[in-house]
mmCIF file of C-alpha atoms in Angstrom:
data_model
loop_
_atom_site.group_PDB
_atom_site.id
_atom_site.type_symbol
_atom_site.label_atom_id
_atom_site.label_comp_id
_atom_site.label_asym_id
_atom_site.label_seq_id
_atom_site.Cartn_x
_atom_site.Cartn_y
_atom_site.Cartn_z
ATOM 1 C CA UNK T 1 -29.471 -8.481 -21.161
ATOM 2 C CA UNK T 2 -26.541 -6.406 -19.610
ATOM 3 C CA UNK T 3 -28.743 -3.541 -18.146
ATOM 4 C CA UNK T 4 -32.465 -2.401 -17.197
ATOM 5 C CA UNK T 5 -34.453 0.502 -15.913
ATOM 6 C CA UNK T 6 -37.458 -0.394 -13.975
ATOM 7 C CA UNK T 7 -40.340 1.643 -11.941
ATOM 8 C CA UNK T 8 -40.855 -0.524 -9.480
ATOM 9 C CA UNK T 9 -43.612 0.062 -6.586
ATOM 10 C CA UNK T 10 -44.604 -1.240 -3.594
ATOM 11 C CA UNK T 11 -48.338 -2.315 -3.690
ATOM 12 C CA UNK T 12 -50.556 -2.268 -0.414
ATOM 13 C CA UNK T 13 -52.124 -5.103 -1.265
ATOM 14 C CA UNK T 14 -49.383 -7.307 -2.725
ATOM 15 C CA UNK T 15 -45.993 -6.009 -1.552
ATOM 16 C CA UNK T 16 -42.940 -4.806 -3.864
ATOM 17 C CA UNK T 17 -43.026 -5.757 -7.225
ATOM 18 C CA UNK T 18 -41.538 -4.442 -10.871
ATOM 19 C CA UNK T 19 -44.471 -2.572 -12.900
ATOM 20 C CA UNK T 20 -42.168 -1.572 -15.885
ATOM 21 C CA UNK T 21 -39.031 -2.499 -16.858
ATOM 22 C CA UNK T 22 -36.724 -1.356 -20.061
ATOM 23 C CA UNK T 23 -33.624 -3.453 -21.071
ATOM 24 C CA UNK T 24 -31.825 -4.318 -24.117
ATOM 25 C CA UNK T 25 -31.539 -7.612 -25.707
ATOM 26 C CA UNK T 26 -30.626 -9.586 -28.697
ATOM 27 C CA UNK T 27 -33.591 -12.086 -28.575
ATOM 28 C CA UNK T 28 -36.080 -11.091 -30.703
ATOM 29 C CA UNK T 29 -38.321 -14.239 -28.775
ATOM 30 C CA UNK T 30 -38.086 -11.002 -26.086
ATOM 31 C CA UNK T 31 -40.257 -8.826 -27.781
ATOM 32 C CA UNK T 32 -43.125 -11.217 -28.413
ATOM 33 C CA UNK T 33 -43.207 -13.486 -25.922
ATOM 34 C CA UNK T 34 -45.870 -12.563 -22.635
ATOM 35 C CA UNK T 35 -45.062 -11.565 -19.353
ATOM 36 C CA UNK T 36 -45.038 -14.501 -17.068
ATOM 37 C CA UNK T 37 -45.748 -12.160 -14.112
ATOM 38 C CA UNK T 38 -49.217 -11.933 -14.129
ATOM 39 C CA UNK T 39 -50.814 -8.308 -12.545
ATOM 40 C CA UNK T 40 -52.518 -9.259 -9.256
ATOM 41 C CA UNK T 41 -54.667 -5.877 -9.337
ATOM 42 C CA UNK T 42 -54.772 -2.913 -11.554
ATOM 43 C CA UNK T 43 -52.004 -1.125 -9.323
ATOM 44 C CA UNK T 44 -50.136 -3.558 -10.456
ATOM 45 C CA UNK T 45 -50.716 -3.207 -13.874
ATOM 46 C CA UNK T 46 -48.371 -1.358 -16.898
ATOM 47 C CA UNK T 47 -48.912 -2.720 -19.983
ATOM 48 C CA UNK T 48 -50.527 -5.497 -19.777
ATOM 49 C CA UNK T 49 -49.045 -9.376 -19.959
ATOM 50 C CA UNK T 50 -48.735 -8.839 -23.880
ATOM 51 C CA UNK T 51 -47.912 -5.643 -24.563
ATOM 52 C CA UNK T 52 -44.202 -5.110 -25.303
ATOM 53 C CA UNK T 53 -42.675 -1.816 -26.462
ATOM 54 C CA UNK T 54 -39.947 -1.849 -28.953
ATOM 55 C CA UNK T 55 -37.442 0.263 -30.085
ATOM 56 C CA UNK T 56 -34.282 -0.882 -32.442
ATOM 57 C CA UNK T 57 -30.875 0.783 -33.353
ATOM 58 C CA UNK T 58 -28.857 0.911 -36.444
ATOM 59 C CA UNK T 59 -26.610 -1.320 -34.905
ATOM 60 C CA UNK T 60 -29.435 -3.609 -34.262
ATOM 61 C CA UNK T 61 -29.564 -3.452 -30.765
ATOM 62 C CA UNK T 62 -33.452 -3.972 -29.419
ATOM 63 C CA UNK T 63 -34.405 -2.018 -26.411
ATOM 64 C CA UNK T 64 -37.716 -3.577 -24.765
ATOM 65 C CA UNK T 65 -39.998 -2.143 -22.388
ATOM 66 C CA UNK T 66 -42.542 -5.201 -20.797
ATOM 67 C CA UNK T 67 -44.513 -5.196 -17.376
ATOM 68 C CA UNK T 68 -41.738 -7.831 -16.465
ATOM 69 C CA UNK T 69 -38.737 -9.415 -16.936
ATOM 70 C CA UNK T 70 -38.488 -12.790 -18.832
ATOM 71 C CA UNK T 71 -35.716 -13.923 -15.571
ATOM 72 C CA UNK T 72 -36.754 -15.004 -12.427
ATOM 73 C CA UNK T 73 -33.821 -13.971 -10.608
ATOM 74 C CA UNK T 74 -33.504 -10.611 -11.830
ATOM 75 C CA UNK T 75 -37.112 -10.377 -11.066
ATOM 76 C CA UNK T 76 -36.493 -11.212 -7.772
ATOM 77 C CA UNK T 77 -33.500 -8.484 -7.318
ATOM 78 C CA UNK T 78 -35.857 -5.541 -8.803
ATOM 79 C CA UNK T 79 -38.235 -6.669 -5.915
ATOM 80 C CA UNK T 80 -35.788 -6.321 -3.367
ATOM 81 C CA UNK T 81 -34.351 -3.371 -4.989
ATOM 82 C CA UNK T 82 -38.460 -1.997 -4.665
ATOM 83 C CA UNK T 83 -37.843 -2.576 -0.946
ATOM 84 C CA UNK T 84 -35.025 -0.605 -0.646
ATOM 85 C CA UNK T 85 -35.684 2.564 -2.589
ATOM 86 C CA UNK T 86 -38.975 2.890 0.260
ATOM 87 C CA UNK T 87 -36.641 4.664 2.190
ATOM 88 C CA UNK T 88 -35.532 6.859 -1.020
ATOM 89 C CA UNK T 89 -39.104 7.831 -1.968
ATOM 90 C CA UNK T 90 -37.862 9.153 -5.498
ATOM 91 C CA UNK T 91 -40.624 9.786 -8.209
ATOM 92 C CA UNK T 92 -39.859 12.020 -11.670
ATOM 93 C CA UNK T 93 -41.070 14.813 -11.134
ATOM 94 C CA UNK T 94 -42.497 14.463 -14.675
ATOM 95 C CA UNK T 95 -45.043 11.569 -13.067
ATOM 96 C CA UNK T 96 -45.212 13.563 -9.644
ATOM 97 C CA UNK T 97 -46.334 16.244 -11.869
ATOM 98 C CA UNK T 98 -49.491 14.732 -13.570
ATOM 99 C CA UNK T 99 -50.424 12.790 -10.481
ATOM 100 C CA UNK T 100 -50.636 16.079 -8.567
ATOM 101 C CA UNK T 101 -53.439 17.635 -11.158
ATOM 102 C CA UNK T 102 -55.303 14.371 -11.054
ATOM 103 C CA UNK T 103 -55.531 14.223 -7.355
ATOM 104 C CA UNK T 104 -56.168 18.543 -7.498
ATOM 105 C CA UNK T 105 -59.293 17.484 -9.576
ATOM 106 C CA UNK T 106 -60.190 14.373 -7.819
ATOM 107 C CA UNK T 107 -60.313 16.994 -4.613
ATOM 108 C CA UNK T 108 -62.546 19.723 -5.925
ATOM 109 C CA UNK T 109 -65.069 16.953 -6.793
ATOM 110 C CA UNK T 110 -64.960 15.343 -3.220
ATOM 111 C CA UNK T 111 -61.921 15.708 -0.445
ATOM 112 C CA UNK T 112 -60.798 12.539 0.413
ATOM 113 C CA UNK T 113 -59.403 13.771 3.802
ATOM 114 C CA UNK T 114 -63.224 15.011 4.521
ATOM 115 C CA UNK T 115 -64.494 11.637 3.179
ATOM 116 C CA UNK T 116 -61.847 9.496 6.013
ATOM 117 C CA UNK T 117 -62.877 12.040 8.799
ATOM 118 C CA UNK T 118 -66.425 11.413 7.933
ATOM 119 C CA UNK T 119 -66.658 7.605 7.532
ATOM 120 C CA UNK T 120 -63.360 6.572 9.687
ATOM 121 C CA UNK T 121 -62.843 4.336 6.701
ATOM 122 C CA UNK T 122 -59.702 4.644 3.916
ATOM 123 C CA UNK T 123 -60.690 1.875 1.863
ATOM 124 C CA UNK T 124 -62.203 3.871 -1.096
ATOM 125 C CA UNK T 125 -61.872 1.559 -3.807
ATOM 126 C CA UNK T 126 -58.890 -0.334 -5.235
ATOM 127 C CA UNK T 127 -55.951 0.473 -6.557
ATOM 128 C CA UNK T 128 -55.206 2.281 -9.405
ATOM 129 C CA UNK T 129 -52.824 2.105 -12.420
ATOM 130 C CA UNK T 130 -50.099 4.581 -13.150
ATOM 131 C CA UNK T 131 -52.063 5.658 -16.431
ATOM 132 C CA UNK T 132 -55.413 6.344 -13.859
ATOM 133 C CA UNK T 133 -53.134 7.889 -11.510
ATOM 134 C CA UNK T 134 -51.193 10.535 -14.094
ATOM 135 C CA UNK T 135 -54.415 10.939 -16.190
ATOM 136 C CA UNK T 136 -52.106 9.944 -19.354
ATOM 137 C CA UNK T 137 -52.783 7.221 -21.505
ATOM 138 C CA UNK T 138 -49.255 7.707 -23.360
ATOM 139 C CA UNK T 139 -47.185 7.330 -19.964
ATOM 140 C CA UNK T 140 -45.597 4.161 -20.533
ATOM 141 C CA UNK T 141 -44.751 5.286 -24.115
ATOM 142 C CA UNK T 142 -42.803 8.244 -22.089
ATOM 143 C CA UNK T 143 -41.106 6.052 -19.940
ATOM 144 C CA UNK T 144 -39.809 3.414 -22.391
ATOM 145 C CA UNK T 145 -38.475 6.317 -24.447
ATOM 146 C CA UNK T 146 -36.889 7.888 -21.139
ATOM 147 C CA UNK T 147 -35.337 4.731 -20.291
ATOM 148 C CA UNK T 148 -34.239 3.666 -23.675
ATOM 149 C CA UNK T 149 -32.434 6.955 -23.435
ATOM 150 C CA UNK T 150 -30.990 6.054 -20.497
ATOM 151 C CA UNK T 151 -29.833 2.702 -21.673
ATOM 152 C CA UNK T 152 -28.609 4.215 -24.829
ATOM 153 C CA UNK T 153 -26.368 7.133 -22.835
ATOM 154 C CA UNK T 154 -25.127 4.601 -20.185
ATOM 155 C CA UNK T 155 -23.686 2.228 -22.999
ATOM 156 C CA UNK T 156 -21.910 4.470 -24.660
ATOM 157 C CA UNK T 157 -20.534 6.315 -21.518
ATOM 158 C CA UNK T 158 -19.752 2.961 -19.552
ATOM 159 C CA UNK T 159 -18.680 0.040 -20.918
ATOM 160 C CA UNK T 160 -18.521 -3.856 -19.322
ATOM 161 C CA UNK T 161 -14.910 -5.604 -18.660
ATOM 162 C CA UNK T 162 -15.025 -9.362 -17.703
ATOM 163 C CA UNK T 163 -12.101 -9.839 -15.748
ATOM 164 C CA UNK T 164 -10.987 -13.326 -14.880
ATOM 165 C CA UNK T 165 -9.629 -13.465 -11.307
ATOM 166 C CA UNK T 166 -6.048 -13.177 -12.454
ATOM 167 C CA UNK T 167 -6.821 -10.252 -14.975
ATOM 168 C CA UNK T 168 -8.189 -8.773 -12.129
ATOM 169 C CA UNK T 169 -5.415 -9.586 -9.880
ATOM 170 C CA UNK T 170 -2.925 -8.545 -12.491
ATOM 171 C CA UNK T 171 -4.820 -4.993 -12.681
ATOM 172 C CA UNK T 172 -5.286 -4.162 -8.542
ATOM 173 C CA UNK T 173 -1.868 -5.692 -7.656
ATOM 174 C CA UNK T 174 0.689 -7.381 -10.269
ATOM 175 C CA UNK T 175 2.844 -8.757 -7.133
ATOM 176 C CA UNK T 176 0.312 -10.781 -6.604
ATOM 177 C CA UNK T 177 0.202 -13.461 -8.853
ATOM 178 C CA UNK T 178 4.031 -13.994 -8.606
ATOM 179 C CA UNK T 179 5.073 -17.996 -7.119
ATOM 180 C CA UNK T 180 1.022 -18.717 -7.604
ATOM 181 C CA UNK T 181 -0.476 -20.517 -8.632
ATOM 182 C CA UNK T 182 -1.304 -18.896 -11.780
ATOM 183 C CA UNK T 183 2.237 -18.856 -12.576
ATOM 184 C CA UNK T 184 3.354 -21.754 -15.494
ATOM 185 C CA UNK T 185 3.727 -25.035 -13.821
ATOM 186 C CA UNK T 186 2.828 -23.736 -10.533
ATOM 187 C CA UNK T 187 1.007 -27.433 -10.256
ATOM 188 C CA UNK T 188 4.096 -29.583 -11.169
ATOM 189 C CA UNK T 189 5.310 -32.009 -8.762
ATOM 190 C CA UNK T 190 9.127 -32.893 -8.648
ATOM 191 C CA UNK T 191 9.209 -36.194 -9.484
ATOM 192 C CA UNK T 192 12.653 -37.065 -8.833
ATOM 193 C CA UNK T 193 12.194 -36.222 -4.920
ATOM 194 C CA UNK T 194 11.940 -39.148 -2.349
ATOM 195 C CA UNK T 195 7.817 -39.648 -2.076
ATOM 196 C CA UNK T 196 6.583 -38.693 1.425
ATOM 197 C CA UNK T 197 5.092 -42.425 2.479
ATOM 198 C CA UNK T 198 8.996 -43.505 1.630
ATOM 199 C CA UNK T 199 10.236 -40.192 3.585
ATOM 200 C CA UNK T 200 8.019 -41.239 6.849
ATOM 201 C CA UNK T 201 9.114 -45.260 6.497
ATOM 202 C CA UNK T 202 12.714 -44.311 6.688
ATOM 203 C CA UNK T 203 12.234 -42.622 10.212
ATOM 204 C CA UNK T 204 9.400 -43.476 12.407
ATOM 205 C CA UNK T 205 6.018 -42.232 12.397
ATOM 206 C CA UNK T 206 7.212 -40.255 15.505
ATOM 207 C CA UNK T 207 10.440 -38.467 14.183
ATOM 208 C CA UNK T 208 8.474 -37.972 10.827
ATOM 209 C CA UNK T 209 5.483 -35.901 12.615
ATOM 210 C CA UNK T 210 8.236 -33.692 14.176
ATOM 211 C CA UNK T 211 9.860 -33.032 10.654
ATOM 212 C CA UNK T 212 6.554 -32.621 9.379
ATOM 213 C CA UNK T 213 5.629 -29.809 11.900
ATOM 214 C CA UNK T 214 9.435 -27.873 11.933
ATOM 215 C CA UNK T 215 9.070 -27.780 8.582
ATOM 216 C CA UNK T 216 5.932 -26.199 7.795
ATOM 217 C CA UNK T 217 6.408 -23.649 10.747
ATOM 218 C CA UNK T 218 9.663 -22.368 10.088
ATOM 219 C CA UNK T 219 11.902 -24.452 12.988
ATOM 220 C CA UNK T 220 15.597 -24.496 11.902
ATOM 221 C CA UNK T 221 15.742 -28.256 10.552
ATOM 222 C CA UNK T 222 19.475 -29.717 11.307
ATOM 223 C CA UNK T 223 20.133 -32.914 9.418
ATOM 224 C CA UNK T 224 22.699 -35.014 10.662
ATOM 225 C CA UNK T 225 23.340 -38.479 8.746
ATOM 226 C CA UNK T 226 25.961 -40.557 8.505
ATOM 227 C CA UNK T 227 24.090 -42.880 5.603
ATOM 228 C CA UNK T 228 21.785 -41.395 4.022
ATOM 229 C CA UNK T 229 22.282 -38.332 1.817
ATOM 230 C CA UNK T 230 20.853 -35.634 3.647
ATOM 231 C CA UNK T 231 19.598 -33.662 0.487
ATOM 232 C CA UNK T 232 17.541 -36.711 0.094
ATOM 233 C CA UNK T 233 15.979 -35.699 2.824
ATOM 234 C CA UNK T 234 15.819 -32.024 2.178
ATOM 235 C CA UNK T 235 14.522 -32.905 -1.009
ATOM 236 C CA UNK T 236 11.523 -34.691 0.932
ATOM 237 C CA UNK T 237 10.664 -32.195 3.140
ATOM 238 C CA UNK T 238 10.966 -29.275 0.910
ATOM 239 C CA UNK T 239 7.862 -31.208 -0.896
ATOM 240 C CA UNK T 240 5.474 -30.185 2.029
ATOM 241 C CA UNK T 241 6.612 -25.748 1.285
ATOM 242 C CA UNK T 242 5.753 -23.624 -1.847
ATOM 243 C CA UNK T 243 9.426 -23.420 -3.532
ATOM 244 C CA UNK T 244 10.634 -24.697 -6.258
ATOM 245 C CA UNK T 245 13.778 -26.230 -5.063
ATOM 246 C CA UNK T 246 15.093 -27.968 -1.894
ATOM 247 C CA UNK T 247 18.243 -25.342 -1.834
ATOM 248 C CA UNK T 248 15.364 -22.165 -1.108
ATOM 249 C CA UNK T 249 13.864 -23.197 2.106
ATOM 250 C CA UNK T 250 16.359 -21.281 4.036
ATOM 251 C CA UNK T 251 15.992 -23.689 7.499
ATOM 252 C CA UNK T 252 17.103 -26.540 6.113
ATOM 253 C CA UNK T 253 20.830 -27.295 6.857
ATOM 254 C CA UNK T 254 23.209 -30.030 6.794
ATOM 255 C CA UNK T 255 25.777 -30.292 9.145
ATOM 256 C CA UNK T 256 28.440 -32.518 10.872
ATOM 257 C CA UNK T 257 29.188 -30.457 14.209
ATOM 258 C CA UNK T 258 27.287 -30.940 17.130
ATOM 259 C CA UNK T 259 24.108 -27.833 17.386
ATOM 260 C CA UNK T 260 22.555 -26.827 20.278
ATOM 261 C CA UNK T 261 19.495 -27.795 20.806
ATOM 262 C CA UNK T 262 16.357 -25.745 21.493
ATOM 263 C CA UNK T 263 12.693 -24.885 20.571
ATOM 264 C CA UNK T 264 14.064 -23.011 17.584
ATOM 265 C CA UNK T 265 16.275 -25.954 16.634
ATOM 266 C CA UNK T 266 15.076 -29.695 15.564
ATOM 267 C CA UNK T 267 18.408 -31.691 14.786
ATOM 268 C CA UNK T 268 17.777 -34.581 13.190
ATOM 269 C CA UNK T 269 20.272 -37.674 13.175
ATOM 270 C CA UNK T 270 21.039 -40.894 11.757
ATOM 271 C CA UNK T 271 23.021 -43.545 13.815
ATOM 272 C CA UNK T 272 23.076 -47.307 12.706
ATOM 273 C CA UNK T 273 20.594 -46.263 10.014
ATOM 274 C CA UNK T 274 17.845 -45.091 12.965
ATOM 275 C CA UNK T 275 16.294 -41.561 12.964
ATOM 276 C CA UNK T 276 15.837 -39.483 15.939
ATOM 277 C CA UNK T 277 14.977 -35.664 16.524
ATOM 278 C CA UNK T 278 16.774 -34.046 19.441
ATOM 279 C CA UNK T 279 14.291 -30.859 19.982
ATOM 280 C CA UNK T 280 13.093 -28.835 23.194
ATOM 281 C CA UNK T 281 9.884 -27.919 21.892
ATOM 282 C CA UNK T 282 6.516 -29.521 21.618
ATOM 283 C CA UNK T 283 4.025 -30.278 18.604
ATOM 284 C CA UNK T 284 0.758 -28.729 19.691
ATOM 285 C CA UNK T 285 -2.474 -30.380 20.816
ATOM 286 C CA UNK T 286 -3.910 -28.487 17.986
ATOM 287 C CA UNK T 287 -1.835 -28.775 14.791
ATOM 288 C CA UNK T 288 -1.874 -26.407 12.256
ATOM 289 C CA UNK T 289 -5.030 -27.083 9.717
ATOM 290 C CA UNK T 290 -2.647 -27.676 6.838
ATOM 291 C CA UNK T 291 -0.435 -30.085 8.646
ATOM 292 C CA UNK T 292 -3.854 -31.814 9.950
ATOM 293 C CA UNK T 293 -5.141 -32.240 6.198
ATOM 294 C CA UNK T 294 -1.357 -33.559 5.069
ATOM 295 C CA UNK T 295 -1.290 -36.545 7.788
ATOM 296 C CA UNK T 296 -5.037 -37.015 6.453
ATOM 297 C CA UNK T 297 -3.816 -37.441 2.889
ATOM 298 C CA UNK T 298 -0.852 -39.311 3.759
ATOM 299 C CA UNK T 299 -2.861 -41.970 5.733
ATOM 300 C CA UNK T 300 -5.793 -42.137 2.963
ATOM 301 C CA UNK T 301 -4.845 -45.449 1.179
ATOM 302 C CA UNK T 302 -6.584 -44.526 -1.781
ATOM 303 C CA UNK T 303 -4.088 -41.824 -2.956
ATOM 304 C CA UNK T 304 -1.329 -43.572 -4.734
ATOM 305 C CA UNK T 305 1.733 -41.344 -4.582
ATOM 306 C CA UNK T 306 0.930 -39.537 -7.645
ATOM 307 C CA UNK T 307 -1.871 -38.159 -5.782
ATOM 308 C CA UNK T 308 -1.022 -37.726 -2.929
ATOM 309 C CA UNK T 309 2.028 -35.500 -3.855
ATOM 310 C CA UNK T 310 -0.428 -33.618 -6.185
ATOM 311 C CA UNK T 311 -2.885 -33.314 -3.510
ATOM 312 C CA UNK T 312 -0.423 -31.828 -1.456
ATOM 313 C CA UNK T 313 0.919 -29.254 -3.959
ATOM 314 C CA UNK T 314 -2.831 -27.838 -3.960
ATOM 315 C CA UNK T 315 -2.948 -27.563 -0.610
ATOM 316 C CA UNK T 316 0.469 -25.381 -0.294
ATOM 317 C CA UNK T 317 -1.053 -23.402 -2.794
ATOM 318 C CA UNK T 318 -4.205 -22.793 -1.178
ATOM 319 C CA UNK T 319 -2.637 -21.718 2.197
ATOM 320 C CA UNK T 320 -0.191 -19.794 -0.096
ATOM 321 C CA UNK T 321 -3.088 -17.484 -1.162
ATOM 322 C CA UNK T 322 -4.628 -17.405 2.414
ATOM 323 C CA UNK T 323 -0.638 -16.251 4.024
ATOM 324 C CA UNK T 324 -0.920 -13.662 0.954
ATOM 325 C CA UNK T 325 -4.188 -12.413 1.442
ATOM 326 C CA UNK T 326 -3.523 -11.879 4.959
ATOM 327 C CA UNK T 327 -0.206 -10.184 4.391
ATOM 328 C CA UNK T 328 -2.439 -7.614 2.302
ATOM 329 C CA UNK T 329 -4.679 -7.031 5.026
ATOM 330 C CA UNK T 330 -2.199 -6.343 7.386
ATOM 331 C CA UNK T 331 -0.215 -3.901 5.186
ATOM 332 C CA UNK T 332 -3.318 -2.047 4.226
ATOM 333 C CA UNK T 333 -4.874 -1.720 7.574
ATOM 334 C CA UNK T 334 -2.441 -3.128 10.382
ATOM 335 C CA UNK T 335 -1.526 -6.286 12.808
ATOM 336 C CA UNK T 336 -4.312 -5.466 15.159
ATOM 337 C CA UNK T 337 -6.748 -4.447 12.880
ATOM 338 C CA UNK T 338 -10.089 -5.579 12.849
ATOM 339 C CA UNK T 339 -10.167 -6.065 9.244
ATOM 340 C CA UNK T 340 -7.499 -8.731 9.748
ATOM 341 C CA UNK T 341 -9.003 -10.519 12.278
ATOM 342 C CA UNK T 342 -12.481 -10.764 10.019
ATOM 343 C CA UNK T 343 -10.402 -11.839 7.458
ATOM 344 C CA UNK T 344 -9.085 -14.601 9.107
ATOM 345 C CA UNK T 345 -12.134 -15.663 10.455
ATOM 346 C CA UNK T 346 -13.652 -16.182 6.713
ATOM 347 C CA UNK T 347 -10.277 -17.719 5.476
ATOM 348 C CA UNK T 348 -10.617 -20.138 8.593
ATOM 349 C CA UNK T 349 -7.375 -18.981 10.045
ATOM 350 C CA UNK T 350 -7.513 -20.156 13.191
ATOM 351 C CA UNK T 351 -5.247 -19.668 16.682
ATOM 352 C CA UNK T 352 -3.029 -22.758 15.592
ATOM 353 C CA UNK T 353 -2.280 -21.183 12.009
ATOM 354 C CA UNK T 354 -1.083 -18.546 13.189
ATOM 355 C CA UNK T 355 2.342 -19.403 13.476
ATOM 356 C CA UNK T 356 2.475 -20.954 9.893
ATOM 357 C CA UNK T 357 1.128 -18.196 8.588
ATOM 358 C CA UNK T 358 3.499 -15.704 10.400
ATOM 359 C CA UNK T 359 6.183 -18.529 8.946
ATOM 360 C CA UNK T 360 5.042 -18.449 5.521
ATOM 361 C CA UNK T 361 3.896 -14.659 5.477
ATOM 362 C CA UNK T 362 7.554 -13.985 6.060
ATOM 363 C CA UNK T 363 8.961 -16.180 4.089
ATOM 364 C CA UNK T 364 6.778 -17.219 0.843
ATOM 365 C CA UNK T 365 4.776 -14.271 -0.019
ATOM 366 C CA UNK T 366 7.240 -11.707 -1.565
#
């Protein structure tokens, strides 16, 4: 079932429901099987509960036209879609038509206006079926070959793609799967880099949260060590960014000179085989989300290293999407946008990712 026409109305008594519906189908269990939605009163009545229409191409497609649908949940869109077309109040003019000579009859026998001005009642009766109301017993023949028509013309003017989310992606915006994570091995985990657990036991816990924070928000990372190799430690870090290889997070240096230090500046040496950071700035009360979730991981003793490094890599890639997504937002409609803002909102970007996003807008979402 890939399309349908209904008439849908909205009953007094019983509120919106579908009272004829035409789709196609290759389940010839479709065009025996009864209507499960059983007519509550006869304006709510089509063809009956066993009545199907059927009408069959050469190509062997079956186009069936039933007082409902066998699927709940599309039965439950064509009675919201009854709610909303109130405020259309479309008819064919083909029905509109032979309703108006009934009720042109029905007046020169006996004006229902008089009748309501008479009584003060409007109650006259129940409702009535579309066949009573056009004064055609052949109107639901009509309309199944009108909307077979129109099932017929709409296939072969329109046809159905099924995009996965990277065809689709691929089709709107081809950048945008580039250093994703639907790029080959976008999941692999260097294996020969020092694990994180062994990363934060060389230093303390401390030094290790500083190095943590620099290096997901973009602080220029000096490393300093007269022991270790410092591209073991590059290595390390470069883990907890979306690159490939130690050498392309550009603020990540060695050197041997002295730096100066500052908020823009983390310089981290090794004396007597001890760690320290010499930095003016401050981590945050509030930490970044992603750095939040990567302490979490770290401290869960039931990821082995394995996992944990894998668990990581999804993460990067997950707040690799959100830094692109947002990028796209703010080239299509601006920094100050409202769009943005929204968007951040349902990507749950909040004031402490901002500056890791900035970071990784800039510097990981080419």
């Amino acid at each position: 079932m890939n399309a349908i026409v209904g008439l849908c109305h909205f009953c007094e008594a019983h509120g919106p429901r579908p009272l004829f519906c035409t789709f196609t189908t290759d389940d010839e269990q479709h065009t025996t099987e009864s209507s499960k939605c059983t007519a509550q009163c006869s304006g709510c009545t089509s063809l009956g509960p066993e009545t199907v229409l059927v009408s069959r191409d050469d190509d062997g497609c079956i186009y069936c036209s039933r007082e409902s649908i066998p699927n709940a949940d599309v039965t439950a869109f064509l009675r919201q879609a009854a709610i909303r077309s109130i405020t259309c109040e479309k008819i064919s003019k083909e029905l509109q038509g032979l309703a108006e000579v009934v009720y042109d009859n029905e007046q020169k026998v006996c004006s229902q206006r008089a009748l309501r001005l008479k009584t003060g009642r409007n109650d006259f009766g129940q409702s009535r079926s579309l066949m009573q109301l056009t004064g055609d017993e052949n109107v639901f023949k009509r309309l199944h070959s009108h909307f077979t028509w129109m099932l017929k013309a709409g296939a072969l003017t329109y046809s159905e793609t099924l995009y996965t989310s990277r065809d689709m992606l691929n089709k709107l915006h081809p950048d945008a799967t580039r250093s994703s994570i639907f790029e080959p091995n976008a999941c692999m985990v260097e294996q020969e880099c020092i694990p994180l657990r062994a990363l934060e036991n060389l230093m303390s816990k401390e030094v290790f949260r500083i190095l943590l924070y620099c290096t997901l928000c973009g602080v220029k990372i000096v490393i300093k060590s007269s022991h270790t190799d410092p591209i073991v430690i590059a290595k390390g870090l470069s883990r907890l960014l979306p690159v490939t290889s130690y050498d392309r997070v550009p603020h990540i240096i060695f050197s041997s000179e002295d730096q100066v230090v500052s908020p823009n500046v983390c310089v981290l040496e090794e004396m007597c085989s001890n760690f320290s950071c010499k930095w003016q700035g401050t981590i945050p009360n509030k930490c970044p989300t992603l750095m939040n979730r990567i302490e979490a991981a770290i401290a869960n003793t039931k990821f082995n290293d394995s996992v944990l490094h894998q668990h990581v890599k999804f993460l990067q890639l997950e707040w690799q999407g959100i830094a692109k997504s947002v990028k796209a937002a703010i080239t299509s409609s601006g920094q100050s946008s409202s769009n943005v803002t929204k968007l951040k909102q349902v990507l749950g970007v909040t004031q402490q990712d901002e500056i890791l996003v900035n970071y990784w807008i800039s510097n990981f979402c080419s």
